């Protein structure tokens, strides 16, 4: 049975098309900088938003029409596998991502949950083998169930630490079974509500202990997977430990984890941290830790994680520029951690939303490639930092100066002349690339 009988395989038709079920900019086979768009972008569909999310919000009941829902949770999960692969194939996306609870019901005990996961991942594996569609990453949901009220690895209750370990152990086994490329940790409840009753050093030490156990277990089962941490400053916790890229890198360095972990950066989480997406990507790149991207956008007027589909070309251009400069993002990818608005409740909206996101990233990629080809940013940086190419600047970079030698230099050169940035001109010229 088809879940999307009215939608055929989505094709690239260019900007002249009137067909809403067509790509206008994303041409998977178009070659840019020696690689196809498909290879550059490595798009993934997020199981939770596309197959599980129901359109409810804190004030309203579900709105989404989803024909895979039945009264039997296990049957619903099986239907979602069927619907999911039909969707991925028709959309032409090669990867998907999930939390354990997205794919199988938790049942009444951990044992039942693990058995459900085995049954569903057998089905998923079958579909993957048939279609060639791959797992970008999976993760354990250690934030929804009430047992995580005080956190998971950072919980004050050691039994919760143990339960979380069981979930991650299973998650890594599933990752191996399905040939997952990456494994994500997002610590939604790994934070605190109040410092009045929080032993912050103990909680952080425990999270590090937990990550080392995961690294050890992956080695034990011989699963060569890239671990990723996804920073987010707040929501649901008041303060989350993996606040942003820089904070997370400090944590990884402190606990000797940089060899195993990179970052999965989400656009909306960057905004919540008071950063731009490209800031977070640039910081990660400065540590050689750009792992993967969660593609979405927030709403500038709202202070929470709205997880909208990305439609802002400015943002995707600057993000894709960083990805190109990084030499690509594999084994990571671009995961649409984005949900249709509550008012876009039809099944077909899932296609329209992903097409919008894919086209927006394709435009970003094309603009970024052109910016790179023209040396738009490199020329500007060369101009701006020219004083470090020769003379005293080069001597500083070469480690030939000290405070005394520089003080002597400054006495001779104290009439300082700075150059204007002409920043408005730069921004206006950048706009010419956003077509
Ligand atoms: C929530 C996060 C979450 C992670 C995976 O804000 O984005 O969905 O991506 O747990
Ligand atoms: Ca995310
Ligand atoms: Ca999010």
Short mmCIF file of N, CA, C and O and ligand atoms in Angstrom, two decimals, residues 48 99 137 139 186 230 232 266 269 294 305 337, ligand 1:
data_model
loop_
_atom_site.label_atom_id
_atom_site.label_comp_id
_atom_site.label_asym_id
_atom_site.label_seq_id
_atom_site.Cartn_x
_atom_site.Cartn_y
_atom_site.Cartn_z
N UNK A 48 11.70 11.71 13.63
CA UNK A 48 10.79 12.24 14.65
C UNK A 48 9.86 13.32 14.10
O UNK A 48 8.67 13.32 14.42
N UNK A 99 15.72 8.80 16.78
CA UNK A 99 15.91 8.45 18.19
C UNK A 99 15.30 7.05 18.35
O UNK A 99 14.34 6.71 17.65
N UNK A 137 22.63 9.02 11.23
CA UNK A 137 22.90 8.83 12.67
C UNK A 137 21.64 8.43 13.41
O UNK A 137 20.53 8.70 12.96
N UNK A 139 20.28 8.05 17.74
CA UNK A 139 20.54 8.58 19.07
C UNK A 139 19.54 7.97 20.04
O UNK A 139 18.57 7.33 19.60
N UNK A 186 22.54 14.32 22.21
CA UNK A 186 22.00 15.66 22.48
C UNK A 186 21.46 15.64 23.91
O UNK A 186 20.56 14.85 24.23
N UNK A 230 25.61 17.36 20.11
CA UNK A 230 24.82 18.44 19.53
C UNK A 230 24.59 19.51 20.59
O UNK A 230 23.81 19.32 21.52
N UNK A 232 23.24 22.80 22.56
CA UNK A 232 22.02 23.61 22.65
C UNK A 232 22.06 24.30 24.01
O UNK A 232 22.38 23.66 25.01
N UNK A 266 23.15 22.56 15.01
CA UNK A 266 21.82 22.88 14.51
C UNK A 266 21.65 24.39 14.44
O UNK A 266 21.98 25.13 15.38
N UNK A 269 19.58 25.99 17.23
CA UNK A 269 20.28 25.99 18.53
C UNK A 269 21.31 27.11 18.58
O UNK A 269 21.54 27.71 19.63
N UNK A 294 22.37 19.96 11.54
CA UNK A 294 20.92 19.83 11.63
C UNK A 294 20.34 21.09 10.99
O UNK A 294 20.48 22.20 11.51
N UNK A 305 12.70 27.00 20.24
CA UNK A 305 13.23 26.16 19.18
C UNK A 305 12.08 25.79 18.23
O UNK A 305 11.41 24.79 18.43
N UNK A 337 16.28 18.56 10.61
CA UNK A 337 15.64 18.52 11.93
C UNK A 337 14.62 19.66 11.95
O UNK A 337 14.81 20.69 12.59
C1 LIG B 1 16.22 19.06 20.05
C2 LIG B 1 17.28 18.42 19.26
C3 LIG B 1 17.11 16.93 19.03
C4 LIG B 1 18.40 16.33 18.56
C5 LIG B 1 18.45 14.85 18.65
O1 LIG B 1 16.15 20.27 20.16
O2 LIG B 1 17.39 19.13 18.06
O3 LIG B 1 16.07 16.68 18.15
O4 LIG B 1 18.69 16.69 17.24
O5 LIG B 1 18.14 14.39 19.91
#
